[in-house]
PDB file with SEQRES, HELIX, SHEET and CRYST1 records, atoms N, CA, C and O in Angstrom:
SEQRES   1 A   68  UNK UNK UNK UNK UNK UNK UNK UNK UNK UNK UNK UNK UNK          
SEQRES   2 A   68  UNK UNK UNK UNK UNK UNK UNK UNK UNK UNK UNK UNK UNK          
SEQRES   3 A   68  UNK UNK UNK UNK UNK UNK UNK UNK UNK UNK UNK UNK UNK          
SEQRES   4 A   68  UNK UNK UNK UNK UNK UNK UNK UNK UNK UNK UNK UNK UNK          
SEQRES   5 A   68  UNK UNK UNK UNK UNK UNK UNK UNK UNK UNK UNK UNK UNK          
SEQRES   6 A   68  UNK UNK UNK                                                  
HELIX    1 AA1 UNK A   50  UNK A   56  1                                   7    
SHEET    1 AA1 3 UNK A  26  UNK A  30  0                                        
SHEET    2 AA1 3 UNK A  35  UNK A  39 -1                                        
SHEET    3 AA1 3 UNK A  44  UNK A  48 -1                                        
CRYST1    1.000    1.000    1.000  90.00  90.00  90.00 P 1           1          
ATOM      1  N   UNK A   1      11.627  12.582 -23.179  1.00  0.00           N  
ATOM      2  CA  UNK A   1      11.581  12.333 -21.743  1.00  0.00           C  
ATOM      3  C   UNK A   1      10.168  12.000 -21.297  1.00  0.00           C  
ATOM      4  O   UNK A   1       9.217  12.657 -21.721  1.00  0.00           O  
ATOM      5  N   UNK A   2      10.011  10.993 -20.452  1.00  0.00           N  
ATOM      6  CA  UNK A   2       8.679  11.327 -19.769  1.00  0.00           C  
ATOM      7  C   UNK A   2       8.315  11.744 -18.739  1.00  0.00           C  
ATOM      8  O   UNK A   2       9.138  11.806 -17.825  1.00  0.00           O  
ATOM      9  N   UNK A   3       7.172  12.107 -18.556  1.00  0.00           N  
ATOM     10  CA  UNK A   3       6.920  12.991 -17.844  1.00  0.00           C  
ATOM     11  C   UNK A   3       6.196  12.442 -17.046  1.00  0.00           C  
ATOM     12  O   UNK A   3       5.590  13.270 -16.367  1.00  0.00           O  
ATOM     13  N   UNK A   4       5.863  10.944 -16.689  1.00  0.00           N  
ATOM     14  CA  UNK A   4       5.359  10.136 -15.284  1.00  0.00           C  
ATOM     15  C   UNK A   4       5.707  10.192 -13.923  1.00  0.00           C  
ATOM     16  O   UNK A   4       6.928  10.064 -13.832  1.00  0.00           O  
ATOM     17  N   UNK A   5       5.250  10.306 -12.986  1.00  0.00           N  
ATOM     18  CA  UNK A   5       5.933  10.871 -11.859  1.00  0.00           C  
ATOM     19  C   UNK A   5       6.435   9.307 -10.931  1.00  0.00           C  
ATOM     20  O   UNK A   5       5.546   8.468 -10.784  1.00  0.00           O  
ATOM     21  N   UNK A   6       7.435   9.091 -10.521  1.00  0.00           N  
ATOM     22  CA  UNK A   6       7.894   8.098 -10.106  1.00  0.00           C  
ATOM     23  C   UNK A   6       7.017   7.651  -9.072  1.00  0.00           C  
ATOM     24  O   UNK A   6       6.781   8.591  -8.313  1.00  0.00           O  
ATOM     25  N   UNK A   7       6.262   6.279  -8.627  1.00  0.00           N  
ATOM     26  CA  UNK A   7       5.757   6.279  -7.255  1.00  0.00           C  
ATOM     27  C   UNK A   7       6.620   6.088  -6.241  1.00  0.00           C  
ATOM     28  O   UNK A   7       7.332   5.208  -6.723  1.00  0.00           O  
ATOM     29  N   UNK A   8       7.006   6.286  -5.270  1.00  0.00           N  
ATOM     30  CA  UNK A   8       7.638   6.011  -3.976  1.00  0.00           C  
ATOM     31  C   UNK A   8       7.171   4.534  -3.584  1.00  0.00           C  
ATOM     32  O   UNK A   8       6.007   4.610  -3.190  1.00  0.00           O  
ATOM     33  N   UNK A   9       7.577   3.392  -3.548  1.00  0.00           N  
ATOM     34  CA  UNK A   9       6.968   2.222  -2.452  1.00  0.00           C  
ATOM     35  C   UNK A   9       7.901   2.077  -1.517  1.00  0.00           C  
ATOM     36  O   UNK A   9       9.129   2.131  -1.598  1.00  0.00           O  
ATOM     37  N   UNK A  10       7.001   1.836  -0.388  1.00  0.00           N  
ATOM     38  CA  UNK A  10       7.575   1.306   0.540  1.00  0.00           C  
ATOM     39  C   UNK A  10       7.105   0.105   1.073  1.00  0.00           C  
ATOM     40  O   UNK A  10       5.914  -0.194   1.158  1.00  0.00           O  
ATOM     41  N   UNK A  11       8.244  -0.726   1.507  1.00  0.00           N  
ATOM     42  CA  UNK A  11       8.226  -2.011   2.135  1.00  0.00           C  
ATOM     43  C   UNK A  11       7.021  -1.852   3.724  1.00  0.00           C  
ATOM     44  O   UNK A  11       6.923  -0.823   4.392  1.00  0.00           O  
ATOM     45  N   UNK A  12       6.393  -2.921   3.942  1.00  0.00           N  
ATOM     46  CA  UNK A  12       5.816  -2.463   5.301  1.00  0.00           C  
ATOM     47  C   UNK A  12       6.260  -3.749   5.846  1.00  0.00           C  
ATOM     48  O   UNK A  12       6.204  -4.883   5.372  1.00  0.00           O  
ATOM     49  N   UNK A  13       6.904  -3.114   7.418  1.00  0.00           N  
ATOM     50  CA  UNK A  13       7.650  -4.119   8.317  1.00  0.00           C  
ATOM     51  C   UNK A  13       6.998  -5.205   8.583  1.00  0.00           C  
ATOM     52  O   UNK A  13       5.858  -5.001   8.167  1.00  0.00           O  
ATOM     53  N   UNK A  14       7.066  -6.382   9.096  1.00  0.00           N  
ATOM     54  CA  UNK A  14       6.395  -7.238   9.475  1.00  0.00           C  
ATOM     55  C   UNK A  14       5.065  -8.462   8.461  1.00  0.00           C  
ATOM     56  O   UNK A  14       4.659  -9.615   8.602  1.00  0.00           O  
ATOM     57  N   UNK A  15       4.811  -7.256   7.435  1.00  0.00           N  
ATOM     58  CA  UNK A  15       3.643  -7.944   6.934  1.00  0.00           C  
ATOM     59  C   UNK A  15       3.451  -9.145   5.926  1.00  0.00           C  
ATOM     60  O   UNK A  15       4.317  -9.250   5.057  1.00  0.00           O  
ATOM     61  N   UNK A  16       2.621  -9.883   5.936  1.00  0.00           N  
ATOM     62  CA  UNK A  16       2.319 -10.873   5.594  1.00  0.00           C  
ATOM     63  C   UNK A  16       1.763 -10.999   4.334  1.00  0.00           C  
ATOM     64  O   UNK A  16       0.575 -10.804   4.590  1.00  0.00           O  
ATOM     65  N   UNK A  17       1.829 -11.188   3.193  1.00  0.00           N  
ATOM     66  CA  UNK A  17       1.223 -11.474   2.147  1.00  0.00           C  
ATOM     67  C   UNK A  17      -0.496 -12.330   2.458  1.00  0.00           C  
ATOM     68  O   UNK A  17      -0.589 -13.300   3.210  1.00  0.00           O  
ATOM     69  N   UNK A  18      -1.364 -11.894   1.922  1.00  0.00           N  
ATOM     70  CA  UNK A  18      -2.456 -12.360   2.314  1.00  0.00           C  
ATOM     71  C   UNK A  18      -2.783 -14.090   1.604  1.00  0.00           C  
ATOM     72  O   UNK A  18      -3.287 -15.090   2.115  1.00  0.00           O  
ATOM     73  N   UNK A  19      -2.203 -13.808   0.184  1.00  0.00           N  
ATOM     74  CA  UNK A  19      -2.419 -14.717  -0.925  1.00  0.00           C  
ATOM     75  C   UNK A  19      -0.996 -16.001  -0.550  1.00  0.00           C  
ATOM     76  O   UNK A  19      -1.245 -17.161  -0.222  1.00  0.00           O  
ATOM     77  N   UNK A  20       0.520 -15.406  -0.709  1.00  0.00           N  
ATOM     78  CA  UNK A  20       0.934 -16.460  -0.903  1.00  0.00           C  
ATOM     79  C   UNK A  20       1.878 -16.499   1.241  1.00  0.00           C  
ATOM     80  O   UNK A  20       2.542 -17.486   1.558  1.00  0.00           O  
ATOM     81  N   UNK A  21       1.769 -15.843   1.801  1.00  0.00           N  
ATOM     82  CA  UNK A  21       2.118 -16.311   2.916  1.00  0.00           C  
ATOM     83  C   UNK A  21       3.438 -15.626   3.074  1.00  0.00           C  
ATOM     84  O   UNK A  21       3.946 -15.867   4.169  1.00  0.00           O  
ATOM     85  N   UNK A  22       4.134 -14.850   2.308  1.00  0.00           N  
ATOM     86  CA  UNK A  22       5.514 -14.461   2.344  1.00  0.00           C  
ATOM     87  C   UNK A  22       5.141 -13.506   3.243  1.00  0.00           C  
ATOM     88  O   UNK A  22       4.031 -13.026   3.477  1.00  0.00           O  
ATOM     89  N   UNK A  23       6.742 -13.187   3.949  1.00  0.00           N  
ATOM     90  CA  UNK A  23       6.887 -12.266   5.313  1.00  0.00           C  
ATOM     91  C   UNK A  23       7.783 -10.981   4.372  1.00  0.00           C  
ATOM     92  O   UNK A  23       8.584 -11.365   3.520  1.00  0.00           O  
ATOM     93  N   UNK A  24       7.676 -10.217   4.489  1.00  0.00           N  
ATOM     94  CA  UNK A  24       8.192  -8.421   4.293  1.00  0.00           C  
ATOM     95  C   UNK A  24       8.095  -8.790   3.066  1.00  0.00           C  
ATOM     96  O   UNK A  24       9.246  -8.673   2.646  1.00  0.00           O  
ATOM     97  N   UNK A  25       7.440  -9.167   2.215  1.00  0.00           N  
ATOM     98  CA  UNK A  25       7.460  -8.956   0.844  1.00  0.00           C  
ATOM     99  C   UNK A  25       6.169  -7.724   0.784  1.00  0.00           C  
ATOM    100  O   UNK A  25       5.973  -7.622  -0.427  1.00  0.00           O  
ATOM    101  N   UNK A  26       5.523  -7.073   1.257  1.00  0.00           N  
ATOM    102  CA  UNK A  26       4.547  -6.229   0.885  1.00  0.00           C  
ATOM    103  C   UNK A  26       4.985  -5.022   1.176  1.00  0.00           C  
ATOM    104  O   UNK A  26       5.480  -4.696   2.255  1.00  0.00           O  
ATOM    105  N   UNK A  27       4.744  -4.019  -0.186  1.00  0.00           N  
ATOM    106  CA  UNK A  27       4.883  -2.449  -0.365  1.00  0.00           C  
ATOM    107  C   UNK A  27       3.898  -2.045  -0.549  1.00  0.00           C  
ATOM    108  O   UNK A  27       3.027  -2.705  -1.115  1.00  0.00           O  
ATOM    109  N   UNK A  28       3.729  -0.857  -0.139  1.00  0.00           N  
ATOM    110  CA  UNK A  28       2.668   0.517  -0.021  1.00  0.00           C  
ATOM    111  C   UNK A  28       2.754   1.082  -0.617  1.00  0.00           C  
ATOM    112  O   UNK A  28       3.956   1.148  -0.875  1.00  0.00           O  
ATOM    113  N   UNK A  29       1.975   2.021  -1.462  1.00  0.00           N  
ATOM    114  CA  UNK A  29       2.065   2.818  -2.336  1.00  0.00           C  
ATOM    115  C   UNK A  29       1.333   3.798  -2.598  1.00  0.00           C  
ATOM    116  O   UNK A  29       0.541   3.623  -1.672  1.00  0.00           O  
ATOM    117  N   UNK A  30       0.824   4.999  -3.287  1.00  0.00           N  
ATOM    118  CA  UNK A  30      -0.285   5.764  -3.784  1.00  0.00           C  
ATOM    119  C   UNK A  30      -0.220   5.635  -5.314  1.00  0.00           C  
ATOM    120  O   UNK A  30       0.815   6.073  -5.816  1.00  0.00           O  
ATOM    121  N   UNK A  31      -0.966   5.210  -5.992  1.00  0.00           N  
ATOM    122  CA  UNK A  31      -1.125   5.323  -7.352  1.00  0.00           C  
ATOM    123  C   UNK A  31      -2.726   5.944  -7.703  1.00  0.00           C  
ATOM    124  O   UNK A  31      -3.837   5.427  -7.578  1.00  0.00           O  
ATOM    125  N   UNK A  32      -2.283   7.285  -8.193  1.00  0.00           N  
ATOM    126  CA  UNK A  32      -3.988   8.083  -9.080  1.00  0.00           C  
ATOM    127  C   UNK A  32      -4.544   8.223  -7.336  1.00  0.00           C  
ATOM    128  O   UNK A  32      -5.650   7.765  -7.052  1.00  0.00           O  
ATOM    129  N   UNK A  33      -3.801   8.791  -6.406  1.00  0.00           N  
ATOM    130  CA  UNK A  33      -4.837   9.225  -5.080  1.00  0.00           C  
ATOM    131  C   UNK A  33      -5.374   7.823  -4.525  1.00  0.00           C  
ATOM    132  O   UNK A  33      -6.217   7.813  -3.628  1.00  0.00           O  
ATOM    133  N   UNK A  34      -4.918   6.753  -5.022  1.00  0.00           N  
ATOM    134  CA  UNK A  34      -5.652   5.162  -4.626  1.00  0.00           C  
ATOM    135  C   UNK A  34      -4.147   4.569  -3.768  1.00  0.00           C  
ATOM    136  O   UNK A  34      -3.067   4.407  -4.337  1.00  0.00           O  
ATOM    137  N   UNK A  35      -4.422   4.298  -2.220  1.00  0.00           N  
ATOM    138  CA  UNK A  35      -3.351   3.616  -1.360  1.00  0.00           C  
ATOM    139  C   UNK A  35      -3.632   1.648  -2.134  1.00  0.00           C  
ATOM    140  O   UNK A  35      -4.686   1.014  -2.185  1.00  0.00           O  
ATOM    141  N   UNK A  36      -2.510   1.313  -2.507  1.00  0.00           N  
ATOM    142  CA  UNK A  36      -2.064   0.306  -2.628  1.00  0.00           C  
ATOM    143  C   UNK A  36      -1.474  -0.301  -2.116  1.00  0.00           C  
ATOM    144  O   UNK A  36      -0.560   0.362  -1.624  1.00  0.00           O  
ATOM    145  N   UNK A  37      -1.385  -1.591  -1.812  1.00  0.00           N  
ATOM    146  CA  UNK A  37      -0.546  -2.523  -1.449  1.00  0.00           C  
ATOM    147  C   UNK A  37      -0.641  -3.860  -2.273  1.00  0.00           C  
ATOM    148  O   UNK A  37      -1.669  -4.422  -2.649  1.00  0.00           O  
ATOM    149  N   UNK A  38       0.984  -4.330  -2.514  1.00  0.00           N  
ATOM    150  CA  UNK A  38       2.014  -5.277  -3.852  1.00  0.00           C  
ATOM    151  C   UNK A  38       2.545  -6.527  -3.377  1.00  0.00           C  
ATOM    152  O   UNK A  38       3.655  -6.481  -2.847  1.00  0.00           O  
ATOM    153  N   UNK A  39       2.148  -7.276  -3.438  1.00  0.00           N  
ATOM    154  CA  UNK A  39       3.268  -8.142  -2.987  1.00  0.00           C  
ATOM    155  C   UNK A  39       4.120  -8.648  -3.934  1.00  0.00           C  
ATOM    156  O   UNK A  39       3.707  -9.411  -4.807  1.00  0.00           O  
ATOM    157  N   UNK A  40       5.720  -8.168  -3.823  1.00  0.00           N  
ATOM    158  CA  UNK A  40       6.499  -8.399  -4.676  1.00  0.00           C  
ATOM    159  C   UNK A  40       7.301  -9.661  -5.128  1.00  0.00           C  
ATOM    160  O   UNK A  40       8.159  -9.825  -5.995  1.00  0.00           O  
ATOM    161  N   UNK A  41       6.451 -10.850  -3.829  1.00  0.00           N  
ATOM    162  CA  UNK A  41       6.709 -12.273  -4.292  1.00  0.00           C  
ATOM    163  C   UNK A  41       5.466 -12.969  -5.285  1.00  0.00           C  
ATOM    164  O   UNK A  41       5.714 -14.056  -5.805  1.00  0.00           O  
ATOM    165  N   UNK A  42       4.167 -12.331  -5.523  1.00  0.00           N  
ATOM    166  CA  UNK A  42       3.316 -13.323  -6.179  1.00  0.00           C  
ATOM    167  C   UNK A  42       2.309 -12.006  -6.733  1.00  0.00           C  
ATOM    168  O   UNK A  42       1.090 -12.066  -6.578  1.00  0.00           O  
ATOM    169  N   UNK A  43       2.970 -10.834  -7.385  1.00  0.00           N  
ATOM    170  CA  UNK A  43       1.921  -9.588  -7.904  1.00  0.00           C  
ATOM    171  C   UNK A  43       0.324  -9.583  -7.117  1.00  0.00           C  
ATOM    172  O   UNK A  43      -0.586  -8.993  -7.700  1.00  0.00           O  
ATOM    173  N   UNK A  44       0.076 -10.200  -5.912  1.00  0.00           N  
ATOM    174  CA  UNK A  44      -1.036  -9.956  -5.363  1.00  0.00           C  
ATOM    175  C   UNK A  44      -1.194  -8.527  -4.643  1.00  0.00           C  
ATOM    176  O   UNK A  44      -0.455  -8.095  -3.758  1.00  0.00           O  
ATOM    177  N   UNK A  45      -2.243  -7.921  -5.172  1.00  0.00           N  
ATOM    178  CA  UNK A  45      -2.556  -6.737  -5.297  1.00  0.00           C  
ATOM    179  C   UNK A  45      -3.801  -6.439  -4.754  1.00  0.00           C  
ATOM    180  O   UNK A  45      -4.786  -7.163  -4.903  1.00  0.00           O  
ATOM    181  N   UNK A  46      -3.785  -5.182  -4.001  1.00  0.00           N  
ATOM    182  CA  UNK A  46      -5.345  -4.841  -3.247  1.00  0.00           C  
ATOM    183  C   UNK A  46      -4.671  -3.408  -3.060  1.00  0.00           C  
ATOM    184  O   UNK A  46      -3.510  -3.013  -2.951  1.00  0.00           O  
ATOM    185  N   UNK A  47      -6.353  -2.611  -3.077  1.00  0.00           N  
ATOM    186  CA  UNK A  47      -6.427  -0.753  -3.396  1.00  0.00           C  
ATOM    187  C   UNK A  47      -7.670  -0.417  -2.268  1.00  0.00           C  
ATOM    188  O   UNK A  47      -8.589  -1.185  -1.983  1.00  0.00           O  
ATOM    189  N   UNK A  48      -7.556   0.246  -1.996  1.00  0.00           N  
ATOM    190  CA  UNK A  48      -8.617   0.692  -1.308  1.00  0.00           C  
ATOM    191  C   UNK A  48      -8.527   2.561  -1.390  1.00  0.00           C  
ATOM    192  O   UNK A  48      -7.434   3.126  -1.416  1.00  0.00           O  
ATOM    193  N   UNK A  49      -9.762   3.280  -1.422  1.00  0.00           N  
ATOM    194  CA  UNK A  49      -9.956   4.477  -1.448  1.00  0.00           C  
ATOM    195  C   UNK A  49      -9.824   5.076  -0.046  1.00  0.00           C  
ATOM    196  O   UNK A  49     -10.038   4.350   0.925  1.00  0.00           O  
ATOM    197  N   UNK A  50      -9.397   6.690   0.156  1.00  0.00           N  
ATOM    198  CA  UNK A  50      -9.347   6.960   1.098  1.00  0.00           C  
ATOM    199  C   UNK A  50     -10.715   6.670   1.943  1.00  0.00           C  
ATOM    200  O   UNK A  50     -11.032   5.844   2.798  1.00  0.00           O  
ATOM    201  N   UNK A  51     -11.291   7.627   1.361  1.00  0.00           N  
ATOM    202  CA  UNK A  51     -13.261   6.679   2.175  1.00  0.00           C  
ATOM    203  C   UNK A  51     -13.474   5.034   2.660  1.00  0.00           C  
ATOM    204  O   UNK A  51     -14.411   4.741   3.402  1.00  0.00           O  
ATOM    205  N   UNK A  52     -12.634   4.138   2.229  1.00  0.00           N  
ATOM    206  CA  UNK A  52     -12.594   3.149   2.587  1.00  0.00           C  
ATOM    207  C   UNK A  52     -11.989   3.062   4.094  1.00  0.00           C  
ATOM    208  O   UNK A  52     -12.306   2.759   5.244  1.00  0.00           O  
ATOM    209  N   UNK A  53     -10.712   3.614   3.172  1.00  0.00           N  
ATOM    210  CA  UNK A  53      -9.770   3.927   5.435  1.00  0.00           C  
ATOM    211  C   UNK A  53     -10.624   4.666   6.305  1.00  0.00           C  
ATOM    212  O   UNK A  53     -10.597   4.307   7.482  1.00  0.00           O  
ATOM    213  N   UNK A  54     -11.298   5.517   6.037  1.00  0.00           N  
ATOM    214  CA  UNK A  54     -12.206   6.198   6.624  1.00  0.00           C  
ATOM    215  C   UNK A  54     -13.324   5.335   7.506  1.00  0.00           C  
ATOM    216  O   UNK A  54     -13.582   5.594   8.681  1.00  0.00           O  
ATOM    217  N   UNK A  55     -13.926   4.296   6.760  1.00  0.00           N  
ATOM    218  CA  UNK A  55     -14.762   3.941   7.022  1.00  0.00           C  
ATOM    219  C   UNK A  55     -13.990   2.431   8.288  1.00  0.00           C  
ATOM    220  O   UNK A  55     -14.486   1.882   9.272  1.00  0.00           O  
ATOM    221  N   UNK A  56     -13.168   2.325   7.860  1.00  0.00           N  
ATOM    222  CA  UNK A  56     -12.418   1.027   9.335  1.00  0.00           C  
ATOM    223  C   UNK A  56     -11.968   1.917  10.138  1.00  0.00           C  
ATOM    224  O   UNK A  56     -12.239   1.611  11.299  1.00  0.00           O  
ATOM    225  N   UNK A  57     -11.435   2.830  10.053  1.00  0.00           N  
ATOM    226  CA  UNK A  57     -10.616   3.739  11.553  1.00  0.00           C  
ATOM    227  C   UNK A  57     -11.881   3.417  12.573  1.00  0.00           C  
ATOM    228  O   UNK A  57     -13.075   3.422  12.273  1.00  0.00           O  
ATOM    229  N   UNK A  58     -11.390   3.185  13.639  1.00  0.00           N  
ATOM    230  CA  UNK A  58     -12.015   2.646  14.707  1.00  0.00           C  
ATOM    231  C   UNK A  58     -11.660   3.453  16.214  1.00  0.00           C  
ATOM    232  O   UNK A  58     -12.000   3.130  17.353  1.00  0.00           O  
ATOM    233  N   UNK A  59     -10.809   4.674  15.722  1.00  0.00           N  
ATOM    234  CA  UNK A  59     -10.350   5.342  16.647  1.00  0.00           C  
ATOM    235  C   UNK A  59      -8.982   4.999  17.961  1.00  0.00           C  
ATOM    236  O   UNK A  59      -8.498   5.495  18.979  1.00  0.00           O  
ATOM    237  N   UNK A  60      -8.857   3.868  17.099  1.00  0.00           N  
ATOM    238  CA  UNK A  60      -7.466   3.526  18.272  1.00  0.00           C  
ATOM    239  C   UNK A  60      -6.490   3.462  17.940  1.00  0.00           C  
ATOM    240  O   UNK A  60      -5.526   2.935  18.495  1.00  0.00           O  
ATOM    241  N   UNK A  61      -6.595   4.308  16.378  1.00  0.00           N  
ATOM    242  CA  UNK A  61      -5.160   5.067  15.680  1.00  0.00           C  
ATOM    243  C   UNK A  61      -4.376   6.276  16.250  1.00  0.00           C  
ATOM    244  O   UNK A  61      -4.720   7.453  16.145  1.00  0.00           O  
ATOM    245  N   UNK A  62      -3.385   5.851  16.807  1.00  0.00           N  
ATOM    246  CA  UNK A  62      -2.241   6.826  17.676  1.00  0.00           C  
ATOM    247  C   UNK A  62      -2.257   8.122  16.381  1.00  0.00           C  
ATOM    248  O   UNK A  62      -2.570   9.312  16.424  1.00  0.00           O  
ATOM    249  N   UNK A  63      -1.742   7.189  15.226  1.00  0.00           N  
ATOM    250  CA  UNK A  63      -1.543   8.107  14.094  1.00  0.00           C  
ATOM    251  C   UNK A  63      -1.299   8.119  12.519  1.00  0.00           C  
ATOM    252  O   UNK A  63      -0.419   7.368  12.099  1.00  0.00           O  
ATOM    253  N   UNK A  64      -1.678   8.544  12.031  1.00  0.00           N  
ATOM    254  CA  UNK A  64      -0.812   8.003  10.407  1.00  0.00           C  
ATOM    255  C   UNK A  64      -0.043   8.865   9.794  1.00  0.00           C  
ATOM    256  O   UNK A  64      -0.012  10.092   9.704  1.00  0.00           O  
ATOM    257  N   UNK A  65       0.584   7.974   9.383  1.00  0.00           N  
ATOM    258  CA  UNK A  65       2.330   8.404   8.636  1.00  0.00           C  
ATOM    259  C   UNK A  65       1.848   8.691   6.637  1.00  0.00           C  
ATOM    260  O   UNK A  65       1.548   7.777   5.868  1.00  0.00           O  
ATOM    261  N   UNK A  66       1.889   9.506   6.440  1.00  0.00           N  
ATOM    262  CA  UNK A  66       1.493  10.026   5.388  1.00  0.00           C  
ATOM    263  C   UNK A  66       3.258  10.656   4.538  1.00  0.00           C  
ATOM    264  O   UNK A  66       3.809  11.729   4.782  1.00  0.00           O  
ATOM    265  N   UNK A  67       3.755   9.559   3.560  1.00  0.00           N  
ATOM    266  CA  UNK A  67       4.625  10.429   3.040  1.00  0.00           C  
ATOM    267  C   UNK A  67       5.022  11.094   2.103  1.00  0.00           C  
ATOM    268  O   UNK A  67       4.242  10.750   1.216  1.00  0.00           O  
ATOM    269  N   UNK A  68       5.696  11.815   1.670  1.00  0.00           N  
ATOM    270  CA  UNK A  68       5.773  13.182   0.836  1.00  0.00           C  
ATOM    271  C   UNK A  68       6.486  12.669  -0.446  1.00  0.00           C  
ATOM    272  O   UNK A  68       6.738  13.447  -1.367  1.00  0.00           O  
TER     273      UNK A  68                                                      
END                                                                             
């Protein structure tokens, strides 16, 4: 058996692929404590560290959805 822990992705509403232009093709993810986002039409891929989110919050975040 292995013993890898499944990641959860989720689709994010609305969004845009940066690279090839597709609409709801992009999922969210946590992989190793690192937030990801996939686009599942052209494997374009970008990570950013929590300190990164840290560093754009701009304070006109109602809130974030963090899931379990």
């Amino acid at each position: 058996m292995s013993t890898a822990k499944k990641v959860k992705k989720r689709f994010v509403a609305g969004a845009k692929c940066p690279k090839c232009q597709a609409k709801e093709s992009i999922v969210l993810f946590k992989e190793n404590g690192i937030e990801t986002i996939e686009c599942v039409v052209c494997d374009y891929r970008e990570q950013q560290t929590e300190d990164k989110i840290a560093k754009k919050a701009t304070g006109a975040v109602i809130g974030v959805f963090k899931p379990e």
